[in-house]
Structures are given as structure tokens and as C-alpha cells.
PDB file of C-alpha atoms in Angstrom:
ATOM      1  CA  MET A   1     -64.651  36.420 -64.657  1.00  0.00           C
ATOM      2  CA  SER A   2     -61.057  35.691 -66.438  1.00  0.00           C
ATOM      3  CA  LEU A   3     -58.770  33.476 -64.308  1.00  0.00           C
ATOM      4  CA  LEU A   4     -56.035  34.016 -66.219  1.00  0.00           C
ATOM      5  CA  THR A   5     -55.697  37.534 -68.038  1.00  0.00           C
ATOM      6  CA  GLY A   6     -53.628  37.826 -70.997  1.00  0.00           C
ATOM      7  CA  LEU A   7     -52.685  33.899 -70.763  1.00  0.00           C
ATOM      8  CA  GLN A   8     -53.172  32.007 -74.411  1.00  0.00           C
ATOM      9  CA  PHE A   9     -54.186  28.449 -74.280  1.00  0.00           C
ATOM     10  CA  ALA A  10     -53.182  25.878 -76.507  1.00  0.00           C
ATOM     11  CA  ARG A  11     -56.856  24.081 -77.401  1.00  0.00           C
ATOM     12  CA  THR A  12     -57.292  20.918 -79.466  1.00  0.00           C
ATOM     13  CA  ALA A  13     -59.998  21.282 -82.237  1.00  0.00           C
ATOM     14  CA  PHE A  14     -62.479  18.701 -81.316  1.00  0.00           C
ATOM     15  CA  CYS A  15     -65.806  18.216 -83.389  1.00  0.00           C
ATOM     16  CA  HIS A  16     -68.154  15.134 -84.118  1.00  0.00           C
ATOM     17  CA  SER A  17     -69.622  14.123 -87.796  1.00  0.00           C
ATOM     18  CA  GLN A  18     -72.940  13.823 -86.352  1.00  0.00           C
ATOM     19  CA  LYS A  19     -75.386  14.585 -84.078  1.00  0.00           C
ATOM     20  CA  MET A  20     -75.749  12.520 -81.031  1.00  0.00           C
ATOM     21  CA  LEU A  21     -77.396  11.908 -77.386  1.00  0.00           C
ATOM     22  CA  LEU A  22     -75.019  11.941 -74.403  1.00  0.00           C
ATOM     23  CA  GLN A  23     -73.571   8.322 -74.363  1.00  0.00           C
ATOM     24  CA  ILE A  24     -72.004   6.303 -71.480  1.00  0.00           C
ATOM     25  CA  ARG A  25     -69.913   3.729 -72.572  1.00  0.00           C
ATOM     26  CA  SER A  26     -67.815   1.383 -70.524  1.00  0.00           C
ATOM     27  CA  PHE A  27     -64.717  -0.236 -72.014  1.00  0.00           C
ATOM     28  CA  SER A  28     -63.459  -3.552 -70.368  1.00  0.00           C
ATOM     29  CA  THR A  29     -59.714  -3.573 -71.926  1.00  0.00           C
ATOM     30  CA  SER A  30     -58.070  -6.084 -69.720  1.00  0.00           C
ATOM     31  CA  LYS A  31     -58.413  -8.812 -67.178  1.00  0.00           C
ATOM     32  CA  PRO A  32     -56.842  -8.344 -63.606  1.00  0.00           C
ATOM     33  CA  ARG A  33     -53.078  -9.689 -63.502  1.00  0.00           C
ATOM     34  CA  LEU A  34     -50.260  -8.944 -60.934  1.00  0.00           C
ATOM     35  CA  SER A  35     -46.981  -7.606 -62.569  1.00  0.00           C
ATOM     36  CA  SER A  36     -44.149  -5.903 -61.140  1.00  0.00           C
ATOM     37  CA  ASN A  37     -42.488  -4.516 -64.417  1.00  0.00           C
ATOM     38  CA  THR A  38     -42.590  -0.581 -63.993  1.00  0.00           C
ATOM     39  CA  ASP A  39     -41.549  -0.054 -67.428  1.00  0.00           C
ATOM     40  CA  VAL A  40     -44.603  -1.238 -69.195  1.00  0.00           C
ATOM     41  CA  PRO A  41     -48.041   0.674 -68.369  1.00  0.00           C
ATOM     42  CA  ILE A  42     -51.084  -1.187 -68.063  1.00  0.00           C
ATOM     43  CA  GLU A  43     -54.549  -0.852 -69.616  1.00  0.00           C
ATOM     44  CA  LEU A  44     -56.948   1.307 -67.565  1.00  0.00           C
ATOM     45  CA  GLU A  45     -60.603   0.591 -67.109  1.00  0.00           C
ATOM     46  CA  TYR A  46     -62.716   3.866 -68.189  1.00  0.00           C
ATOM     47  CA  ILE A  47     -66.146   5.081 -68.728  1.00  0.00           C
ATOM     48  CA  ARG A  48     -66.512   7.620 -71.751  1.00  0.00           C
ATOM     49  CA  PHE A  49     -69.072  10.394 -71.879  1.00  0.00           C
ATOM     50  CA  ASP A  50     -69.565  11.958 -74.773  1.00  0.00           C
ATOM     51  CA  PRO A  51     -71.419  15.472 -75.743  1.00  0.00           C
ATOM     52  CA  PRO A  52     -74.951  15.751 -76.515  1.00  0.00           C
ATOM     53  CA  THR A  53     -74.726  17.472 -79.425  1.00  0.00           C
ATOM     54  CA  GLN A  54     -72.341  18.314 -82.465  1.00  0.00           C
ATOM     55  CA  VAL A  55     -69.616  21.243 -81.631  1.00  0.00           C
ATOM     56  CA  SER A  56     -70.227  23.660 -84.325  1.00  0.00           C
ATOM     57  CA  LEU A  57     -67.342  23.821 -86.365  1.00  0.00           C
ATOM     58  CA  ASN A  58     -67.711  28.308 -85.956  1.00  0.00           C
ATOM     59  CA  ASN A  59     -67.461  27.618 -82.097  1.00  0.00           C
ATOM     60  CA  THR A  60     -63.877  28.875 -81.080  1.00  0.00           C
ATOM     61  CA  ARG A  61     -64.277  27.658 -77.652  1.00  0.00           C
ATOM     62  CA  GLN A  62     -63.432  23.980 -78.220  1.00  0.00           C
ATOM     63  CA  ILE A  63     -62.401  22.181 -75.196  1.00  0.00           C
ATOM     64  CA  ALA A  64     -59.903  19.395 -75.178  1.00  0.00           C
ATOM     65  CA  PRO A  65     -61.006  15.989 -74.012  1.00  0.00           C
ATOM     66  CA  ILE A  66     -60.950  15.477 -70.264  1.00  0.00           C
ATOM     67  CA  VAL A  67     -59.207  13.069 -68.612  1.00  0.00           C
ATOM     68  CA  ILE A  68     -60.416  12.711 -64.688  1.00  0.00           C
ATOM     69  CA  LEU A  69     -58.313  10.785 -61.976  1.00  0.00           C
ATOM     70  CA  HIS A  70     -60.059   9.746 -58.643  1.00  0.00           C
ATOM     71  CA  GLY A  71     -57.992   9.846 -55.546  1.00  0.00           C
ATOM     72  CA  PHE A  72     -57.029   6.938 -52.938  1.00  0.00           C
ATOM     73  CA  LEU A  73     -59.525   4.346 -52.481  1.00  0.00           C
ATOM     74  CA  GLY A  74     -61.460   5.984 -55.272  1.00  0.00           C
ATOM     75  CA  SER A  75     -62.729   4.771 -58.669  1.00  0.00           C
ATOM     76  CA  LYS A  76     -63.916   5.962 -62.014  1.00  0.00           C
ATOM     77  CA  GLN A  77     -67.746   5.652 -60.620  1.00  0.00           C
ATOM     78  CA  ASN A  78     -66.860   8.617 -57.711  1.00  0.00           C
ATOM     79  CA  ASN A  79     -66.623  10.898 -61.063  1.00  0.00           C
ATOM     80  CA  ARG A  80     -69.788  10.301 -63.011  1.00  0.00           C
ATOM     81  CA  THR A  81     -71.488  12.964 -62.111  1.00  0.00           C
ATOM     82  CA  ILE A  82     -68.960  15.831 -62.911  1.00  0.00           C
ATOM     83  CA  ALA A  83     -67.879  13.912 -65.980  1.00  0.00           C
ATOM     84  CA  ARG A  84     -71.740  14.208 -67.350  1.00  0.00           C
ATOM     85  CA  ARG A  85     -71.829  17.422 -67.061  1.00  0.00           C
ATOM     86  CA  PHE A  86     -68.306  18.467 -68.055  1.00  0.00           C
ATOM     87  CA  ALA A  87     -69.350  16.345 -71.553  1.00  0.00           C
ATOM     88  CA  LYS A  88     -72.493  18.260 -71.587  1.00  0.00           C
ATOM     89  CA  GLU A  89     -71.751  21.666 -70.875  1.00  0.00           C
ATOM     90  CA  LEU A  90     -68.613  21.936 -72.203  1.00  0.00           C
ATOM     91  CA  GLU A  91     -69.379  20.052 -75.507  1.00  0.00           C
ATOM     92  CA  THR A  92     -66.182  17.641 -75.264  1.00  0.00           C
ATOM     93  CA  THR A  93     -65.599  13.783 -74.749  1.00  0.00           C
ATOM     94  CA  VAL A  94     -64.860  13.160 -70.956  1.00  0.00           C
ATOM     95  CA  TYR A  95     -62.887   9.953 -69.770  1.00  0.00           C
ATOM     96  CA  ALA A  96     -63.050   8.690 -66.173  1.00  0.00           C
ATOM     97  CA  LEU A  97     -60.534   6.353 -65.411  1.00  0.00           C
ATOM     98  CA  ASP A  98     -59.598   3.549 -63.027  1.00  0.00           C
ATOM     99  CA  LEU A  99     -56.187   4.310 -61.751  1.00  0.00           C
ATOM    100  CA  ARG A 100     -53.803   0.914 -61.278  1.00  0.00           C
ATOM    101  CA  ASN A 101     -55.176  -1.217 -58.063  1.00  0.00           C
ATOM    102  CA  HIS A 102     -58.367   0.785 -58.027  1.00  0.00           C
ATOM    103  CA  GLY A 103     -61.940  -0.165 -59.280  1.00  0.00           C
ATOM    104  CA  ASP A 104     -61.800  -2.484 -62.640  1.00  0.00           C
ATOM    105  CA  SER A 105     -58.351  -1.771 -63.450  1.00  0.00           C
ATOM    106  CA  PRO A 106     -55.536  -4.346 -63.179  1.00  0.00           C
ATOM    107  CA  HIS A 107     -53.486  -5.213 -59.741  1.00  0.00           C
ATOM    108  CA  VAL A 108     -49.883  -4.323 -59.970  1.00  0.00           C
ATOM    109  CA  LYS A 109     -47.174  -4.701 -57.567  1.00  0.00           C
ATOM    110  CA  THR A 110     -45.710  -1.510 -58.169  1.00  0.00           C
ATOM    111  CA  HIS A 111     -47.830   1.533 -56.976  1.00  0.00           C
ATOM    112  CA  ASP A 112     -45.936   5.129 -57.095  1.00  0.00           C
ATOM    113  CA  TYR A 113     -46.494   8.250 -59.033  1.00  0.00           C
ATOM    114  CA  MET A 114     -43.699   7.320 -62.047  1.00  0.00           C
ATOM    115  CA  SER A 115     -46.245   4.170 -62.898  1.00  0.00           C
ATOM    116  CA  LEU A 116     -49.364   5.589 -62.124  1.00  0.00           C
ATOM    117  CA  ALA A 117     -48.543   8.711 -64.486  1.00  0.00           C
ATOM    118  CA  LEU A 118     -46.919   5.973 -67.279  1.00  0.00           C
ATOM    119  CA  ASP A 119     -50.301   4.350 -67.376  1.00  0.00           C
ATOM    120  CA  VAL A 120     -52.079   7.526 -67.859  1.00  0.00           C
ATOM    121  CA  GLU A 121     -49.587   8.496 -70.261  1.00  0.00           C
ATOM    122  CA  HIS A 122     -50.098   5.452 -72.369  1.00  0.00           C
ATOM    123  CA  PHE A 123     -54.084   6.199 -72.012  1.00  0.00           C
ATOM    124  CA  ILE A 124     -53.811   9.467 -73.622  1.00  0.00           C
ATOM    125  CA  GLU A 125     -51.680   8.314 -76.499  1.00  0.00           C
ATOM    126  CA  THR A 126     -53.459   4.939 -77.308  1.00  0.00           C
ATOM    127  CA  GLN A 127     -57.059   5.877 -76.490  1.00  0.00           C
ATOM    128  CA  VAL A 128     -57.390   9.973 -76.344  1.00  0.00           C
ATOM    129  CA  LYS A 129     -55.238  10.407 -79.299  1.00  0.00           C
ATOM    130  CA  LYS A 130     -54.950  14.230 -78.596  1.00  0.00           C
ATOM    131  CA  PRO A 131     -53.808  16.280 -75.701  1.00  0.00           C
ATOM    132  CA  SER A 132     -55.961  16.348 -73.095  1.00  0.00           C
ATOM    133  CA  VAL A 133     -57.187  18.559 -70.056  1.00  0.00           C
ATOM    134  CA  VAL A 134     -55.856  16.301 -66.991  1.00  0.00           C
ATOM    135  CA  LEU A 135     -57.926  16.731 -63.884  1.00  0.00           C
ATOM    136  CA  GLY A 136     -57.108  14.800 -60.625  1.00  0.00           C
ATOM    137  CA  HIS A 137     -58.336  14.859 -57.129  1.00  0.00           C
ATOM    138  CA  SER A 138     -55.698  14.347 -54.148  1.00  0.00           C
ATOM    139  CA  MET A 139     -53.664  10.851 -55.421  1.00  0.00           C
ATOM    140  CA  GLY A 140     -54.998  11.758 -58.683  1.00  0.00           C
ATOM    141  CA  ALA A 141     -54.030  15.359 -58.545  1.00  0.00           C
ATOM    142  CA  LYS A 142     -50.250  14.488 -57.834  1.00  0.00           C
ATOM    143  CA  THR A 143     -50.823  11.973 -61.046  1.00  0.00           C
ATOM    144  CA  ALA A 144     -52.135  14.762 -63.055  1.00  0.00           C
ATOM    145  CA  MET A 145     -48.823  17.181 -61.552  1.00  0.00           C
ATOM    146  CA  ALA A 146     -46.324  14.131 -62.918  1.00  0.00           C
ATOM    147  CA  ILE A 147     -47.784  13.780 -66.074  1.00  0.00           C
ATOM    148  CA  SER A 148     -47.544  17.633 -66.763  1.00  0.00           C
ATOM    149  CA  LEU A 149     -44.089  17.419 -65.595  1.00  0.00           C
ATOM    150  CA  ARG A 150     -42.923  14.227 -67.601  1.00  0.00           C
ATOM    151  CA  ARG A 151     -45.044  14.510 -70.961  1.00  0.00           C
ATOM    152  CA  PRO A 152     -46.265  18.016 -71.314  1.00  0.00           C
ATOM    153  CA  GLU A 153     -46.912  17.475 -74.779  1.00  0.00           C
ATOM    154  CA  LEU A 154     -49.834  15.349 -73.836  1.00  0.00           C
ATOM    155  CA  VAL A 155     -51.204  17.894 -71.451  1.00  0.00           C
ATOM    156  CA  ASP A 156     -53.346  20.811 -72.654  1.00  0.00           C
ATOM    157  CA  SER A 157     -53.849  22.092 -69.050  1.00  0.00           C
ATOM    158  CA  MET A 158     -53.790  20.579 -65.521  1.00  0.00           C
ATOM    159  CA  ILE A 159     -56.161  20.824 -62.774  1.00  0.00           C
ATOM    160  CA  ALA A 160     -55.492  19.367 -59.424  1.00  0.00           C
ATOM    161  CA  VAL A 161     -57.908  19.403 -56.720  1.00  0.00           C
ATOM    162  CA  ASP A 162     -56.432  19.345 -52.893  1.00  0.00           C
ATOM    163  CA  ASN A 163     -53.026  18.457 -53.465  1.00  0.00           C
ATOM    164  CA  ALA A 164     -49.596  20.091 -54.183  1.00  0.00           C
ATOM    165  CA  PRO A 165     -46.211  19.376 -55.712  1.00  0.00           C
ATOM    166  CA  ILE A 166     -44.938  18.396 -51.756  1.00  0.00           C
ATOM    167  CA  ASP A 167     -43.467  15.741 -49.847  1.00  0.00           C
ATOM    168  CA  ALA A 168     -45.779  15.198 -46.820  1.00  0.00           C
ATOM    169  CA  SER A 169     -46.750  12.941 -44.562  1.00  0.00           C
ATOM    170  CA  LEU A 170     -50.410  11.427 -45.299  1.00  0.00           C
ATOM    171  CA  GLY A 171     -53.082  12.440 -43.042  1.00  0.00           C
ATOM    172  CA  SER A 172     -53.884   9.974 -40.485  1.00  0.00           C
ATOM    173  CA  ASP A 173     -56.970   9.311 -42.087  1.00  0.00           C
ATOM    174  CA  ILE A 174     -55.868   7.446 -45.038  1.00  0.00           C
ATOM    175  CA  PRO A 175     -53.837   4.846 -43.300  1.00  0.00           C
ATOM    176  CA  LYS A 176     -56.418   4.512 -40.747  1.00  0.00           C
ATOM    177  CA  TYR A 177     -58.871   3.625 -43.479  1.00  0.00           C
ATOM    178  CA  VAL A 178     -56.698   1.194 -45.048  1.00  0.00           C
ATOM    179  CA  ARG A 179     -56.122  -0.557 -41.590  1.00  0.00           C
ATOM    180  CA  ALA A 180     -59.960  -0.486 -41.006  1.00  0.00           C
ATOM    181  CA  LEU A 181     -60.416  -2.292 -44.478  1.00  0.00           C
ATOM    182  CA  ARG A 182     -58.281  -4.653 -43.395  1.00  0.00           C
ATOM    183  CA  THR A 183     -59.872  -5.687 -40.312  1.00  0.00           C
ATOM    184  CA  ILE A 184     -62.922  -6.008 -41.797  1.00  0.00           C
ATOM    185  CA  GLU A 185     -61.442  -8.369 -44.749  1.00  0.00           C
ATOM    186  CA  ARG A 186     -60.344 -10.837 -41.818  1.00  0.00           C
ATOM    187  CA  MET A 187     -63.755 -10.748 -40.176  1.00  0.00           C
ATOM    188  CA  SER A 188     -65.371 -12.388 -42.451  1.00  0.00           C
ATOM    189  CA  LEU A 189     -68.186 -10.775 -42.325  1.00  0.00           C
ATOM    190  CA  ARG A 190     -71.554 -11.283 -44.866  1.00  0.00           C
ATOM    191  CA  ASN A 191     -73.145  -7.891 -45.227  1.00  0.00           C
ATOM    192  CA  THR A 192     -72.306  -4.238 -45.777  1.00  0.00           C
ATOM    193  CA  LYS A 193     -74.373  -3.099 -42.931  1.00  0.00           C
ATOM    194  CA  ASP A 194     -72.341  -5.004 -40.981  1.00  0.00           C
ATOM    195  CA  ALA A 195     -68.902  -3.580 -42.283  1.00  0.00           C
ATOM    196  CA  PHE A 196     -70.462   0.011 -42.203  1.00  0.00           C
ATOM    197  CA  GLU A 197     -70.986  -0.394 -38.482  1.00  0.00           C
ATOM    198  CA  VAL A 198     -67.202  -1.859 -38.147  1.00  0.00           C
ATOM    199  CA  LEU A 199     -66.399   1.414 -40.096  1.00  0.00           C
ATOM    200  CA  GLY A 200     -67.595   3.462 -37.493  1.00  0.00           C
ATOM    201  CA  LYS A 201     -65.072   2.506 -34.905  1.00  0.00           C
ATOM    202  CA  TYR A 202     -62.765   4.161 -37.494  1.00  0.00           C
ATOM    203  CA  GLU A 203     -64.759   6.964 -39.005  1.00  0.00           C
ATOM    204  CA  PRO A 204     -67.747   8.937 -37.838  1.00  0.00           C
ATOM    205  CA  ASN A 205     -68.749  10.631 -41.164  1.00  0.00           C
ATOM    206  CA  PRO A 206     -71.361   7.900 -42.907  1.00  0.00           C
ATOM    207  CA  GLU A 207     -70.513   9.659 -46.181  1.00  0.00           C
ATOM    208  CA  ILE A 208     -67.089   8.649 -46.125  1.00  0.00           C
ATOM    209  CA  ARG A 209     -68.057   5.281 -44.615  1.00  0.00           C
ATOM    210  CA  GLN A 210     -70.062   4.883 -47.701  1.00  0.00           C
ATOM    211  CA  PHE A 211     -67.593   6.020 -50.138  1.00  0.00           C
ATOM    212  CA  LEU A 212     -64.741   3.434 -48.733  1.00  0.00           C
ATOM    213  CA  LEU A 213     -67.557   0.593 -48.841  1.00  0.00           C
ATOM    214  CA  THR A 214     -67.757   1.169 -52.778  1.00  0.00           C
ATOM    215  CA  ASN A 215     -64.439  -0.942 -52.520  1.00  0.00           C
ATOM    216  CA  THR A 216     -66.477  -4.011 -51.355  1.00  0.00           C
ATOM    217  CA  LYS A 217     -66.945  -7.298 -53.180  1.00  0.00           C
ATOM    218  CA  PHE A 218     -68.417 -10.963 -52.055  1.00  0.00           C
ATOM    219  CA  ASN A 219     -66.125 -13.509 -52.509  1.00  0.00           C
ATOM    220  CA  SER A 220     -67.163 -16.716 -53.437  1.00  0.00           C
ATOM    221  CA  ASP A 221     -67.948 -18.139 -50.195  1.00  0.00           C
ATOM    222  CA  GLY A 222     -70.282 -15.134 -49.310  1.00  0.00           C
ATOM    223  CA  THR A 223     -67.713 -13.103 -47.244  1.00  0.00           C
ATOM    224  CA  ILE A 224     -67.020  -9.343 -47.793  1.00  0.00           C
ATOM    225  CA  GLY A 225     -63.616  -8.595 -49.393  1.00  0.00           C
ATOM    226  CA  PHE A 226     -62.482  -5.679 -51.540  1.00  0.00           C
ATOM    227  CA  ARG A 227     -61.771  -5.041 -55.256  1.00  0.00           C
ATOM    228  CA  VAL A 228     -58.543  -3.022 -54.262  1.00  0.00           C
ATOM    229  CA  PRO A 229     -55.179  -4.887 -53.112  1.00  0.00           C
ATOM    230  CA  LEU A 230     -54.824  -3.622 -49.850  1.00  0.00           C
ATOM    231  CA  ASP A 231     -51.587  -5.106 -49.099  1.00  0.00           C
ATOM    232  CA  ILE A 232     -50.285  -3.221 -52.306  1.00  0.00           C
ATOM    233  CA  LEU A 233     -51.586  -0.173 -51.124  1.00  0.00           C
ATOM    234  CA  ALA A 234     -50.569  -0.393 -47.384  1.00  0.00           C
ATOM    235  CA  ARG A 235     -47.150  -0.539 -48.705  1.00  0.00           C
ATOM    236  CA  ALA A 236     -47.707   2.205 -50.995  1.00  0.00           C
ATOM    237  CA  LEU A 237     -48.399   4.738 -48.871  1.00  0.00           C
ATOM    238  CA  ASP A 238     -44.983   6.343 -48.474  1.00  0.00           C
ATOM    239  CA  HIS A 239     -44.881   6.529 -52.121  1.00  0.00           C
ATOM    240  CA  ILE A 240     -48.481   8.293 -52.272  1.00  0.00           C
ATOM    241  CA  ALA A 241     -47.268  10.733 -49.789  1.00  0.00           C
ATOM    242  CA  GLU A 242     -43.905  11.893 -51.597  1.00  0.00           C
ATOM    243  CA  PHE A 243     -43.462  13.675 -54.856  1.00  0.00           C
ATOM    244  CA  PRO A 244     -40.379  12.589 -56.770  1.00  0.00           C
ATOM    245  CA  PHE A 245     -39.461  15.604 -58.666  1.00  0.00           C
ATOM    246  CA  ASN A 246     -37.398  18.592 -58.658  1.00  0.00           C
ATOM    247  CA  SER A 247     -38.200  22.142 -59.731  1.00  0.00           C
ATOM    248  CA  ALA A 248     -34.909  23.188 -60.894  1.00  0.00           C
ATOM    249  CA  ARG A 249     -35.450  20.642 -63.551  1.00  0.00           C
ATOM    250  CA  GLU A 250     -38.875  20.063 -64.065  1.00  0.00           C
ATOM    251  CA  ARG A 251     -41.487  22.258 -64.891  1.00  0.00           C
ATOM    252  CA  TYR A 252     -44.711  22.550 -67.062  1.00  0.00           C
ATOM    253  CA  VAL A 253     -45.587  26.137 -68.159  1.00  0.00           C
ATOM    254  CA  GLY A 254     -48.628  25.499 -69.464  1.00  0.00           C
ATOM    255  CA  PRO A 255     -52.176  26.817 -67.902  1.00  0.00           C
ATOM    256  CA  ALA A 256     -52.363  24.922 -64.428  1.00  0.00           C
ATOM    257  CA  LEU A 257     -55.631  25.185 -61.771  1.00  0.00           C
ATOM    258  CA  PHE A 258     -55.201  24.298 -58.285  1.00  0.00           C
ATOM    259  CA  VAL A 259     -58.352  24.000 -56.001  1.00  0.00           C
ATOM    260  CA  ARG A 260     -58.208  23.763 -52.412  1.00  0.00           C
ATOM    261  CA  GLY A 261     -60.314  23.029 -49.468  1.00  0.00           C
ATOM    262  CA  THR A 262     -59.960  25.586 -47.142  1.00  0.00           C
ATOM    263  CA  ARG A 263     -60.686  23.108 -44.225  1.00  0.00           C
ATOM    264  CA  SER A 264     -58.067  20.574 -45.753  1.00  0.00           C
ATOM    265  CA  HIS A 265     -54.528  20.271 -44.742  1.00  0.00           C
ATOM    266  CA  TYR A 266     -53.196  18.982 -48.042  1.00  0.00           C
ATOM    267  CA  VAL A 267     -52.198  22.505 -49.687  1.00  0.00           C
ATOM    268  CA  PRO A 268     -50.788  24.494 -46.654  1.00  0.00           C
ATOM    269  CA  ASP A 269     -50.009  28.217 -47.534  1.00  0.00           C
ATOM    270  CA  GLU A 270     -46.214  27.312 -47.444  1.00  0.00           C
ATOM    271  CA  ALA A 271     -46.803  25.368 -50.429  1.00  0.00           C
ATOM    272  CA  ILE A 272     -47.534  27.851 -53.004  1.00  0.00           C
ATOM    273  CA  PRO A 273     -43.930  29.155 -53.572  1.00  0.00           C
ATOM    274  CA  THR A 274     -43.233  25.483 -54.657  1.00  0.00           C
ATOM    275  CA  ILE A 275     -46.441  25.116 -56.656  1.00  0.00           C
ATOM    276  CA  GLY A 276     -45.185  28.459 -58.373  1.00  0.00           C
ATOM    277  CA  ARG A 277     -41.933  26.963 -58.761  1.00  0.00           C
ATOM    278  CA  PHE A 278     -43.105  23.420 -60.904  1.00  0.00           C
ATOM    279  CA  PHE A 279     -46.317  25.295 -62.270  1.00  0.00           C
ATOM    280  CA  PRO A 280     -45.154  29.145 -63.264  1.00  0.00           C
ATOM    281  CA  ASN A 281     -48.615  29.821 -64.941  1.00  0.00           C
ATOM    282  CA  PHE A 282     -50.775  28.461 -62.026  1.00  0.00           C
ATOM    283  CA  VAL A 283     -54.308  29.798 -60.460  1.00  0.00           C
ATOM    284  CA  LEU A 284     -55.478  28.646 -57.139  1.00  0.00           C
ATOM    285  CA  LYS A 285     -59.200  28.685 -56.067  1.00  0.00           C
ATOM    286  CA  ASP A 286     -60.110  28.156 -52.618  1.00  0.00           C
ATOM    287  CA  ILE A 287     -63.265  26.181 -51.869  1.00  0.00           C
ATOM    288  CA  ASP A 288     -64.719  26.148 -48.148  1.00  0.00           C
ATOM    289  CA  ALA A 289     -64.692  22.217 -47.894  1.00  0.00           C
ATOM    290  CA  GLY A 290     -62.655  19.772 -46.534  1.00  0.00           C
ATOM    291  CA  HIS A 291     -60.332  17.332 -48.267  1.00  0.00           C
ATOM    292  CA  TRP A 292     -63.551  15.865 -50.734  1.00  0.00           C
ATOM    293  CA  VAL A 293     -64.001  19.189 -52.336  1.00  0.00           C
ATOM    294  CA  ILE A 294     -65.879  17.869 -55.530  1.00  0.00           C
ATOM    295  CA  SER A 295     -68.559  16.082 -53.030  1.00  0.00           C
ATOM    296  CA  GLU A 296     -68.805  18.846 -50.602  1.00  0.00           C
ATOM    297  CA  ARG A 297     -69.308  21.601 -53.343  1.00  0.00           C
ATOM    298  CA  THR A 298     -70.105  20.016 -56.872  1.00  0.00           C
ATOM    299  CA  GLN A 299     -71.688  23.009 -57.863  1.00  0.00           C
ATOM    300  CA  GLU A 300     -68.718  25.599 -56.983  1.00  0.00           C
ATOM    301  CA  PHE A 301     -66.200  23.069 -57.908  1.00  0.00           C
ATOM    302  CA  VAL A 302     -68.108  22.506 -61.529  1.00  0.00           C
ATOM    303  CA  GLU A 303     -68.160  26.338 -62.015  1.00  0.00           C
ATOM    304  CA  ILE A 304     -64.459  27.073 -61.291  1.00  0.00           C
ATOM    305  CA  VAL A 305     -63.167  24.144 -63.722  1.00  0.00           C
ATOM    306  CA  GLU A 306     -65.923  25.428 -66.489  1.00  0.00           C
ATOM    307  CA  ASP A 307     -64.469  29.127 -65.903  1.00  0.00           C
ATOM    308  CA  PHE A 308     -60.918  28.237 -66.248  1.00  0.00           C
ATOM    309  CA  LEU A 309     -61.218  26.188 -69.359  1.00  0.00           C
ATOM    310  CA  LYS A 310     -63.781  28.659 -70.967  1.00  0.00           C
ATOM    311  CA  ILE A 311     -61.116  31.290 -70.631  1.00  0.00           C
ATOM    312  CA  ASP A 312     -59.836  31.043 -74.507  1.00  0.00           C
ATOM    313  CA  GLY A 313     -63.774  31.428 -75.328  1.00  0.00           C
ATOM    314  CA  PRO A 314     -65.621  34.397 -76.923  1.00  0.00           C
TER     315      PRO A 314
END
């Protein structure tokens, strides 16, 4: 079913010179470092997923490479499943990134959408080297929007999952999760079972607790710590809630898909006119889910994205 009747997408030709099996390759790009320079991008860690077969030269449906951006306290590991599926089913290369201060990427004092976008723009220019489909969830969604508005020439199409281009106070859950992880860090716990029980005082959903604990690491003394710099992220909460752009000056006129969870508060109906001002060629799709749309309704989400990207196909 067509999502945007009559809209012609600019698709970047992409093919492989030889048949290959689906590959997953992790690249270590730099050692963690701490910097306050907001004008210099950092090298992001990522996993690359290649399509399983050569793309036919006669195939007119050649999807641009896809760059997937996780949300706050997430990592590239959260998106392995959908990245693998997109690579196979859309026959294109997919990159799952660790944004700054997350996963295996470097820790940096500045954490706002301008710096997050700068890093990903640098990644597209130096690693992908062609316009890309930029897909992000939550914090990653606003980062994808920022890239589209700042550097539209790098973006083939933009997909935002459960976030909107508005200044909005964060739901009480995110600051609460940061407080919970900082509490665990101070408790000098020695096993994740105890950390899981402590998180139960803050979050009843065991799946969300397991997600938060994907950030754990063991310190040299055997106590539990975290791979993310909690102090930096705690100070960045206000920046993560904002959207520092003006629709009177900045617009992305390429294809844009917004997917929202109907049981989430991140994309209220009141935000839809603002979405249209920033992204005039947008489509909005609703999924019966909370904020964790991708994990709650994976199959439905994948089908919506694939329909959107295949619209120019035969």
C-alpha cells in the first residue's frame, strides 16, 4: 500500500560486486576519550550488516544505506535484529551506531543535538559516503531530525520513531532511570541480580530493567559500574528534551516517516502541525504500543518502514 502517492524519492544506486552471505562486522574506531570541543566530531562505534546477495543491476528498487540511531541509554546492540532484517529484506547495507556517551563510543562532555548530529554527519561522510536513510528512536529520532535539517544533502529519507520536533519536558521515567543507575553505582553491588532487584524500586517492568542493565560493566574491584557516563547524561537531560531549530528557517523537504506509539506521550496530536512545518512531505503512522515501539511491535514496525522505503519500487 502506497504511503505517499505521487511523491518521487531520490534513491541512491547501491550494488555489490560479488555474492556474499549476510555479514555482521564490528569496527573499533577509537579509544574512549573525554573532550569538550563541540566543533570536532568523534568517531562512533558501529556494527555493519551487509545484504546476503548481490543486488541485481536490473533492480529498480535500490534502497539507500540505512543508519540506525538508538535512544537514551540504548546502544547499537538494541538494533541488531531490525538491522539484520532490513539488510536482508531491503537488500542494502545497514549500520547500527553507538551515539556519543553510549555503548562503546567515546565519552564527551557535550551532549546535545547539535553535537550528536555532527558525529553522525561525519560518520555518513567518512564511512557510508552516500546519502542515507537515517532512522532513529527517541533521542535518536531527534538526532535524525537534526541531521535532516542541518545537512539534507546527506539524507535520502528520514524516519523518526516516537519523538517529535518540539521542546518537551521528558517523561518522569528517564530522569528516574538515571537516578536509579547512579544509586546502583554508589552501592558497590557485585552481581546483576542485586542490581535488577534495586531497579525494581524504580521500574516494575522487567524488560525495561533488563534493557537498562545492558549498560552495566564490572569495575576492576568486581563491583558493578556502567559504560555510560551517568554524570554527563544527568546534566544533559534538559538538552535531550529540547529541539533547537526554527521551522521558519529550517525545513527538510525530502521524504519523512514518523512512527508513534499510541500509548506514548512523546508525539501528541498537538505536535502534528509542527511536524508538518519542519517536514512538509511527512507521513505519520500509529502503532498500538508505548514508547518502546520497535521492541513492542517489531513485525508491524518493520513492515511500515519497509513499505515506506519500497514506495518507489516496481
